[in-house]
CSV table of C-alpha atoms and ligand atoms in Angstrom, one decimal:
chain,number,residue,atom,x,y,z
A,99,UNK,CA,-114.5,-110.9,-146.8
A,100,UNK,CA,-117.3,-108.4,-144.8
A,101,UNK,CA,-115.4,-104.7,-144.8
A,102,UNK,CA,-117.0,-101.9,-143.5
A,103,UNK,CA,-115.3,-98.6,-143.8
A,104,UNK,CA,-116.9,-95.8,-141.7
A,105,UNK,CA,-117.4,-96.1,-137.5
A,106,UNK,CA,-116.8,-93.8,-135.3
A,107,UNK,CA,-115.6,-94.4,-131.3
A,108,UNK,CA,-115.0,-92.2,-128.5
A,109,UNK,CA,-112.4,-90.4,-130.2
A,110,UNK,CA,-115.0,-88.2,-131.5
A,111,UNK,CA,-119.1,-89.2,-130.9
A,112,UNK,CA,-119.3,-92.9,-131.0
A,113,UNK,CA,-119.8,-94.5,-127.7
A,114,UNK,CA,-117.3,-97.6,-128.0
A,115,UNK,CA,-114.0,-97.1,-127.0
A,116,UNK,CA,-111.4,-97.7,-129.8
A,117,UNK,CA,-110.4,-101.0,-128.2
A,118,UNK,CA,-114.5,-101.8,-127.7
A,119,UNK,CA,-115.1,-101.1,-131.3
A,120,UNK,CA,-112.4,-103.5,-133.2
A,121,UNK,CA,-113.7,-106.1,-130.3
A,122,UNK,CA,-117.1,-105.6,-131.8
A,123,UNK,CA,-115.8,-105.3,-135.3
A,124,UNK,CA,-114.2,-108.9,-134.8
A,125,UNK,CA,-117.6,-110.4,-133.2
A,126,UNK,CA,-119.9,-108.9,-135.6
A,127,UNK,CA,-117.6,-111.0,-138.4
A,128,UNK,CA,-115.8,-108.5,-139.6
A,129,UNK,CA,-112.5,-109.0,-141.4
A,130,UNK,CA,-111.6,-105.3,-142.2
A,131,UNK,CA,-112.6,-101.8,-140.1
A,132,UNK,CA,-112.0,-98.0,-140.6
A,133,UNK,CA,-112.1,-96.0,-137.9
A,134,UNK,CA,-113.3,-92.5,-138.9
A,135,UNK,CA,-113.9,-90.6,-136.3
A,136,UNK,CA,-114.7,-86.7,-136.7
A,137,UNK,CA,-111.7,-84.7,-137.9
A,138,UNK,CA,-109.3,-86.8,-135.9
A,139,UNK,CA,-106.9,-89.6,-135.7
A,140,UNK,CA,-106.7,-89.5,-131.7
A,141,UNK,CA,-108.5,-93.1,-131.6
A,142,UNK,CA,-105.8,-94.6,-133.8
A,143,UNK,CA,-103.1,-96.0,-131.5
A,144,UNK,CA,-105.6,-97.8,-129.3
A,145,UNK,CA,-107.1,-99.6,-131.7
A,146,UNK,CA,-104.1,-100.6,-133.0
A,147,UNK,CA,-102.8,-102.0,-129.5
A,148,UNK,CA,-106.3,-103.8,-129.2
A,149,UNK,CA,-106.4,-105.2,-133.1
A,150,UNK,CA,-107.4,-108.6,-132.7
A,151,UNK,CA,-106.3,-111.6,-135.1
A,152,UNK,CA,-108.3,-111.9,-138.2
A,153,UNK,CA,-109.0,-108.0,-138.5
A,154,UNK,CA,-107.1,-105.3,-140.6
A,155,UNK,CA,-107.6,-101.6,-139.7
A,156,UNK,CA,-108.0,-99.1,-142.4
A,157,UNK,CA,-106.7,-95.7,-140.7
A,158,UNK,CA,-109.1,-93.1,-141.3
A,159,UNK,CA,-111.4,-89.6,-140.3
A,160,UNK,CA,-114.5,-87.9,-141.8
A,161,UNK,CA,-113.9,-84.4,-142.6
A,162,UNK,CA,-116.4,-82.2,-142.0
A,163,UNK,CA,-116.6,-79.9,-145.3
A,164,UNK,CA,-118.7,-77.1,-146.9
A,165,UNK,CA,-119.2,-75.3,-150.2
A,166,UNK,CA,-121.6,-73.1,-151.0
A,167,UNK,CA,-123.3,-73.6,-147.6
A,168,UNK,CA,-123.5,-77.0,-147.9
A,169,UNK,CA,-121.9,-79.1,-145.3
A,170,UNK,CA,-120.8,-83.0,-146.3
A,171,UNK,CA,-118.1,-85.2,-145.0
A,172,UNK,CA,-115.2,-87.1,-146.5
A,173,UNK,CA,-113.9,-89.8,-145.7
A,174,UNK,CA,-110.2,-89.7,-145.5
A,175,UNK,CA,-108.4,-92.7,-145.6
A,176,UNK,CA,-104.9,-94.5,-145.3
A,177,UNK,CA,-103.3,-90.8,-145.0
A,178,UNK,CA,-100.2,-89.8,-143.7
A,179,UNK,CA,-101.1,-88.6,-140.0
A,180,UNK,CA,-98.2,-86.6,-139.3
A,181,UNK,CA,-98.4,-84.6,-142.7
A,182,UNK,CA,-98.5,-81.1,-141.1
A,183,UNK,CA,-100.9,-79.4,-143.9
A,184,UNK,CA,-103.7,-81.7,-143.4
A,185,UNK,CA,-103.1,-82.2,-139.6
A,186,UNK,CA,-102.8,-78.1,-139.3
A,187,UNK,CA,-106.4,-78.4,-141.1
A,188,UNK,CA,-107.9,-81.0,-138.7
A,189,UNK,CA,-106.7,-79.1,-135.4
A,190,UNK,CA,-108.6,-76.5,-136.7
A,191,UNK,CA,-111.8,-77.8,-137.6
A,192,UNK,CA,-111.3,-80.1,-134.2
A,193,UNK,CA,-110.3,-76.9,-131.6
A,194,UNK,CA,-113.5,-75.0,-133.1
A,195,UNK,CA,-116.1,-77.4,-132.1
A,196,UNK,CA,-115.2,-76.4,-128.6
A,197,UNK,CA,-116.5,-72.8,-128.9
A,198,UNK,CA,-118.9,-73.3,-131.3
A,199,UNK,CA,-120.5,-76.4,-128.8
A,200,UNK,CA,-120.4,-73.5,-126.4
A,201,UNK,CA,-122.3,-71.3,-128.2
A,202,UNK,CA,-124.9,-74.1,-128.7
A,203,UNK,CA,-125.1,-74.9,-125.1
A,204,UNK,CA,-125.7,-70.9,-124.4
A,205,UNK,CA,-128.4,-71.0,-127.1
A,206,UNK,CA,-130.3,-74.0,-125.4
A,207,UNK,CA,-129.8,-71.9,-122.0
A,208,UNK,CA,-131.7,-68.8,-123.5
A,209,UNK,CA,-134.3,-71.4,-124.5
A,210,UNK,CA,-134.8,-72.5,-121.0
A,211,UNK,CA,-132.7,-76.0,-120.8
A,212,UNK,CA,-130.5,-75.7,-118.2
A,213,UNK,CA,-127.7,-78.0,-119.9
A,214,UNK,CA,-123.9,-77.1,-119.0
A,215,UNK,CA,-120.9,-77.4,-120.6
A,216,UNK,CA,-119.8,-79.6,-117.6
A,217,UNK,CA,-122.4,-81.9,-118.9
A,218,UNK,CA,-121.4,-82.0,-121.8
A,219,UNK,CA,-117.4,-82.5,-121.7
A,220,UNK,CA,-118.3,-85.6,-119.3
A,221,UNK,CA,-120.5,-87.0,-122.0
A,222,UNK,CA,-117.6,-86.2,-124.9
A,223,UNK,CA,-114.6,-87.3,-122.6
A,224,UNK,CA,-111.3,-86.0,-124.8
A,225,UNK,CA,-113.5,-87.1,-128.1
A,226,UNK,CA,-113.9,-84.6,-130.7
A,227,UNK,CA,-116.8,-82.7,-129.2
A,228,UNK,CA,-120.2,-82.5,-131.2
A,229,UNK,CA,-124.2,-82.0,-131.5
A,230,UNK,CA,-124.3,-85.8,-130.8
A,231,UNK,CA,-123.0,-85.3,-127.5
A,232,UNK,CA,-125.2,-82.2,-126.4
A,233,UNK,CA,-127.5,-84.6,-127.5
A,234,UNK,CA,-126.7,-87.1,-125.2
A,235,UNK,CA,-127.0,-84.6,-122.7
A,236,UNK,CA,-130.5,-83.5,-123.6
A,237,UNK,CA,-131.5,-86.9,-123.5
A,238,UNK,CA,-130.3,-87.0,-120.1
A,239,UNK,CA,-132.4,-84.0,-119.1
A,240,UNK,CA,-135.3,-85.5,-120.4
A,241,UNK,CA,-135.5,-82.7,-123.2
A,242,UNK,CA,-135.6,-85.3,-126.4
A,243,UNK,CA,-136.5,-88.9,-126.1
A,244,UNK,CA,-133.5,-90.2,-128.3
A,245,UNK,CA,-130.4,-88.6,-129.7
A,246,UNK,CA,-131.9,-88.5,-132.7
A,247,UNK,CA,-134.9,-86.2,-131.6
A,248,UNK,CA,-132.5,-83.6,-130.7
A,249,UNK,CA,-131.7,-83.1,-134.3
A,250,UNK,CA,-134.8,-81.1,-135.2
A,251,UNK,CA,-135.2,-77.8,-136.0
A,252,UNK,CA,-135.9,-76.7,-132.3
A,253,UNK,CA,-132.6,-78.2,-131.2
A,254,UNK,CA,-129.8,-78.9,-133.0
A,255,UNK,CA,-131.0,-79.5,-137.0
A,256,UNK,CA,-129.4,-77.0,-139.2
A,257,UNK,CA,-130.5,-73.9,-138.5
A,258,UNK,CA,-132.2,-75.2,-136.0
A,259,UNK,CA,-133.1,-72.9,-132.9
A,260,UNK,CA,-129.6,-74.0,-131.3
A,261,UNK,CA,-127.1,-74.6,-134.1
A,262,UNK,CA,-124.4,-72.9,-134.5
A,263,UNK,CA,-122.2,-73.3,-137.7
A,264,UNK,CA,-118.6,-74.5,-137.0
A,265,UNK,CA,-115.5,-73.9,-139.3
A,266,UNK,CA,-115.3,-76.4,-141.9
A,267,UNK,CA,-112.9,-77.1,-144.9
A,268,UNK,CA,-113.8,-76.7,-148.4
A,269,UNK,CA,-114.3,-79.9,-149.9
A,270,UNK,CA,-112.0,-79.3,-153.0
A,271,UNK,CA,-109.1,-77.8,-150.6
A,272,UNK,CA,-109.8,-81.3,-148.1
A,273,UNK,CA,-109.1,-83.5,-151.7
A,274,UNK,CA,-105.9,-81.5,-152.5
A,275,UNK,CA,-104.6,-81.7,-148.4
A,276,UNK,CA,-106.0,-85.7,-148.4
A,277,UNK,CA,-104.0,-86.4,-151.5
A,278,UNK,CA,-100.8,-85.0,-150.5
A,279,UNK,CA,-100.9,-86.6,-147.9
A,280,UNK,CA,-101.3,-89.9,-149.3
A,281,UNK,CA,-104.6,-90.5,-148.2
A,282,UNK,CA,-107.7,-91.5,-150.9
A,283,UNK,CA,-111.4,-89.5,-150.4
A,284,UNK,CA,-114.5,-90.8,-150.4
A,285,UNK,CA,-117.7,-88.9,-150.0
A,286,UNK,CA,-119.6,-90.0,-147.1
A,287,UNK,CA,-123.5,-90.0,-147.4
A,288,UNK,CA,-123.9,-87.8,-150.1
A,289,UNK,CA,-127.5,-88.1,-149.7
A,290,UNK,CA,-128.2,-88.1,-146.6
A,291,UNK,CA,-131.3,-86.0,-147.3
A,292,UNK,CA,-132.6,-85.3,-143.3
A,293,UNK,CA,-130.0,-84.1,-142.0
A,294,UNK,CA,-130.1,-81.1,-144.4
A,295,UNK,CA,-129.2,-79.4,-147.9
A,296,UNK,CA,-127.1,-81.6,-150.1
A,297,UNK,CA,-124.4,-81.9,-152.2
A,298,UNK,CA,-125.8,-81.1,-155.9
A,299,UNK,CA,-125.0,-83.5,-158.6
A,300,UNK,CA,-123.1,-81.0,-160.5
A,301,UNK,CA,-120.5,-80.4,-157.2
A,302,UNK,CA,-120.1,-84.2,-157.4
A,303,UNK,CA,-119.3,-84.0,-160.9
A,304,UNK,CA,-116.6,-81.2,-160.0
A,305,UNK,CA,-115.0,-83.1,-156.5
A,306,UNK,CA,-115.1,-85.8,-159.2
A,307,UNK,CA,-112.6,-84.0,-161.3
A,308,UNK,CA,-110.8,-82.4,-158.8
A,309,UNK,CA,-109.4,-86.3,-157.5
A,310,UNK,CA,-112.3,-87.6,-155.5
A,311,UNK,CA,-111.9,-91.1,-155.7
A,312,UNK,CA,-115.4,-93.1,-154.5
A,313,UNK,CA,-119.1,-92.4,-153.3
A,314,UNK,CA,-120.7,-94.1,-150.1
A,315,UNK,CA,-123.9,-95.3,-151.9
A,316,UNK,CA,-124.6,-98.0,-149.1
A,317,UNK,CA,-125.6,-96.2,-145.9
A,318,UNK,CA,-128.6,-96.7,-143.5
A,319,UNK,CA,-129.8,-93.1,-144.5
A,320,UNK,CA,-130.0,-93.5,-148.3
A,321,UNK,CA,-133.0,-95.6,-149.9
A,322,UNK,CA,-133.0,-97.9,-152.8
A,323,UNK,CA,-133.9,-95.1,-155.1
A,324,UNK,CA,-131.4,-93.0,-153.9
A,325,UNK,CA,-128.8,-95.7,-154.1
A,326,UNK,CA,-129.8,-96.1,-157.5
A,327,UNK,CA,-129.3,-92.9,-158.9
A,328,UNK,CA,-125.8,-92.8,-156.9
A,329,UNK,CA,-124.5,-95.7,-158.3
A,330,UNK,CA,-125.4,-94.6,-161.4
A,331,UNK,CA,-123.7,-91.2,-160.8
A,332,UNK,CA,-120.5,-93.2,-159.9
A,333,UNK,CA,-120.2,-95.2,-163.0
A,334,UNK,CA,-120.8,-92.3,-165.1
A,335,UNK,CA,-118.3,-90.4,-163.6
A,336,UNK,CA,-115.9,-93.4,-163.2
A,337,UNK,CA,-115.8,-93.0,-158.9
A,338,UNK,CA,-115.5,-96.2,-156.6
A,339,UNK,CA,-118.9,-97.3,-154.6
A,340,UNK,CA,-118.4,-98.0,-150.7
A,341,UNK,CA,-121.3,-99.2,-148.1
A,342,UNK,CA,-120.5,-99.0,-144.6
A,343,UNK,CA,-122.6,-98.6,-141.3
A,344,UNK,CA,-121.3,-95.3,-140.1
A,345,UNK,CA,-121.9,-96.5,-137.0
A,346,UNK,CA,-121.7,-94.5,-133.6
A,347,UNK,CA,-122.4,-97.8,-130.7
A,348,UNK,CA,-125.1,-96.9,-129.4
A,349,UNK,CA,-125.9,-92.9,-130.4
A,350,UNK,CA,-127.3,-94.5,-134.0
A,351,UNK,CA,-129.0,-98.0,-133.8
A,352,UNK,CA,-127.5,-99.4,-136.7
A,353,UNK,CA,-125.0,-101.8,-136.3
A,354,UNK,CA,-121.3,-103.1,-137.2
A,355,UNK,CA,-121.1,-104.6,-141.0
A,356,UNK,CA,-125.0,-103.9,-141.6
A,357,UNK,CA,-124.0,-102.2,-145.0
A,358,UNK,CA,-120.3,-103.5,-146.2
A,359,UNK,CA,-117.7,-102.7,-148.9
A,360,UNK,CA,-117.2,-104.9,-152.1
A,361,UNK,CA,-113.5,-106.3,-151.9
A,362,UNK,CA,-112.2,-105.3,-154.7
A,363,UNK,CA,-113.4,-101.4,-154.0
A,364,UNK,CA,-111.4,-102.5,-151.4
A,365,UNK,CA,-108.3,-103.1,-153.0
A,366,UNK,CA,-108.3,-100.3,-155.2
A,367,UNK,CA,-108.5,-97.9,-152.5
A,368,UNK,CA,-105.7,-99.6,-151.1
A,369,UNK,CA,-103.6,-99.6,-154.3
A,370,UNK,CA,-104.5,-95.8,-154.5
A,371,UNK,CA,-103.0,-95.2,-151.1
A,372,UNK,CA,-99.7,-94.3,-150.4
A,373,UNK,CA,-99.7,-92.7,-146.9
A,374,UNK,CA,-100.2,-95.7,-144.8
A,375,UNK,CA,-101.0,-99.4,-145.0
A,376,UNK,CA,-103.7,-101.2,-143.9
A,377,UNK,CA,-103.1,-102.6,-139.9
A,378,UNK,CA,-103.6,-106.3,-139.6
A,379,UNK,CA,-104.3,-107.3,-136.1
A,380,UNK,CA,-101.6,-109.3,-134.8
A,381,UNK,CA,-104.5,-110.4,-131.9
A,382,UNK,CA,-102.2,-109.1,-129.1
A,383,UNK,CA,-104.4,-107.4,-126.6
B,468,AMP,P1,-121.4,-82.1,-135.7
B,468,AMP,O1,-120.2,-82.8,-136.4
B,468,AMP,O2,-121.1,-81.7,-134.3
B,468,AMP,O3,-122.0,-81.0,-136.5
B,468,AMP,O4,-122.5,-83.2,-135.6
B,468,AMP,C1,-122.9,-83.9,-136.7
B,468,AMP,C2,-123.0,-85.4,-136.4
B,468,AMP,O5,-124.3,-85.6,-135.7
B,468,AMP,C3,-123.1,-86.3,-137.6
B,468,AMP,O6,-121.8,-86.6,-138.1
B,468,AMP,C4,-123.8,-87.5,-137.2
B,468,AMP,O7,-122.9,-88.3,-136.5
B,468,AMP,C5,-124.8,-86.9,-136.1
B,468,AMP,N1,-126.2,-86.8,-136.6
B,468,AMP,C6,-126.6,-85.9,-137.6
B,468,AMP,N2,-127.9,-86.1,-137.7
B,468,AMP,C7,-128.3,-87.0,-136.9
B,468,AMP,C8,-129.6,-87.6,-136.5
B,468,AMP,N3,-130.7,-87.2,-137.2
B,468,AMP,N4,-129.6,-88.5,-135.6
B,468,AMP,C9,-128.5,-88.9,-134.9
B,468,AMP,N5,-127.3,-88.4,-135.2
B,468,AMP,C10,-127.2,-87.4,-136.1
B,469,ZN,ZN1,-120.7,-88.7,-135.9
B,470,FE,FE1,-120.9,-88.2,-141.5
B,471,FE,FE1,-119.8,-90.7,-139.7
């Protein structure tokens, strides 16, 4: 059984549509998908409709998260969507990405790159607007090569010359709203060391505590070493281990089931959750 439990679509800054991206989940041999995209669940319902036979869905979302000016995500997943705490918290993390991308874009326009916001809302669509996507758009004015060169710290790296911070939960607060809701965390990337400060070992130790129940060890931007240690971290502190791709079509260039979830993390997580069951695709549209 190949599960991969962390993609994003064009409900936030992946470039598949929902439907597209179970599609692709199905031909790239998948048998289970989460669809995570940035603090929302908008892509749910379409990839629902779209499920094709021999693939579940595992309803999810990333939460973007700080704590002592660290930013990380968690993975949310199996929630309750309508729970009015943690959807209250996602609208606003979600409705503050649209100033704070306009403050970015303002930045890059005292910097001499003449990128609107126009630009950019055609790029995002009604997707959770983000750096990837005034990526996107600096890749289009020739700026950056690739999506990825935008995140340096002349564009859009933290503190880089154009970032601008956006409101994000506290990781301990998104645990206690995630578990009310039914929903089971994961921390996503906890290493992801380029794309800024991380989480230190002994905040782990306290999400840990506080409920968190797994680690994403397997992901493109951690290396064996690293995987190492966090697997080690996870069995001492008694946390499930996830792989998944994380992938974004084709903003990242990793692809569909390229790192993959053991099935019997798989299980637990769903035995943990109580919010919302696992979708199998009935292979309707
Ligand atoms: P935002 O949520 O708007 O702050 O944007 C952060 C998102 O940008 C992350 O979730 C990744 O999807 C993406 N990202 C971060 N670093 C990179 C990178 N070096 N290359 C490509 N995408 C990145
Ligand atoms: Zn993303
Ligand atoms: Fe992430
Ligand atoms: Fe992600």
């Amino acid at each position: 059984m190949r599960i991969d439990l962390h993609t994003h679509s064009t409900a936030s800054d992946g470039t598949d549509t929902p439907a597209e991206l179970v599609r692709n989940a199905a031909a790239a041999g998948l048998h289970v998908v989460a669809l995570t995209d940035h603090d929302t669940t908008r892509g749910h319902a379409e990839a629902i409709a779209a499920l094709p036979e021999g693939l579940t869905l595992v309803t999810g979302a990333e939460l973007s998260c700080r704590a002592d000016g660290v930013s990380m995500h968690m993975l949310a997943y199996l929630f309750d969507p309508e729970e009015p705490a943690l959807l209250a918290e996602r609208e606003l993390v979600r409705d503050d990405r649209v100033p704070r991308a306009k403050t970015m874009i303002a930045k890059l326009n005292a910097l001499g790159v003449p990128v609107t916001w126009e630009q950019v809302t055609r790029i995002a669509g009604d997707g959770s607007v983000g750096r990837p996507h005034i990526a996107s758009a600096l890749v289009g004015l020739g700026v950056v090569p690739t999506v990825s060169d935008a995140f340096t710290e002349d564009w859009l790296a933290d503190g880089g010359r154009a970032w601008v911070e956006k409101h994000e939960t506290d990781p301990f607060e998104a645990i206690r709203l995630v578990k009310a809701a039914g929903g089971v965390c994961v921390l996503a990337h906890p290493a992801a060391a380029k794309r800024g400060r991380t989480v230190p070992e002994s905040t782990i130790t306290e999400l840990a505590a506080a409920g968190l129940d797994g680690l994403e060890v397997d992901h493109m931007e951690h290396d064996p070493d690293t995987r190492a240690r966090l697997r080690g971290l996870a069995g001492e502190l008694g946390l499930l281990v996830t792989g998944s791709s994380d992938y974004h079509g084709s903003r990242k260039t990793v692809s569909l089931g390229e790192y993959t979830t053991d099935p019997e993390v798989y299980g637990e997580i769903t035995r943990r959750a109580t919010g919302a069951f696992p979708v199998p695709g009935a292979g309707g549209a």
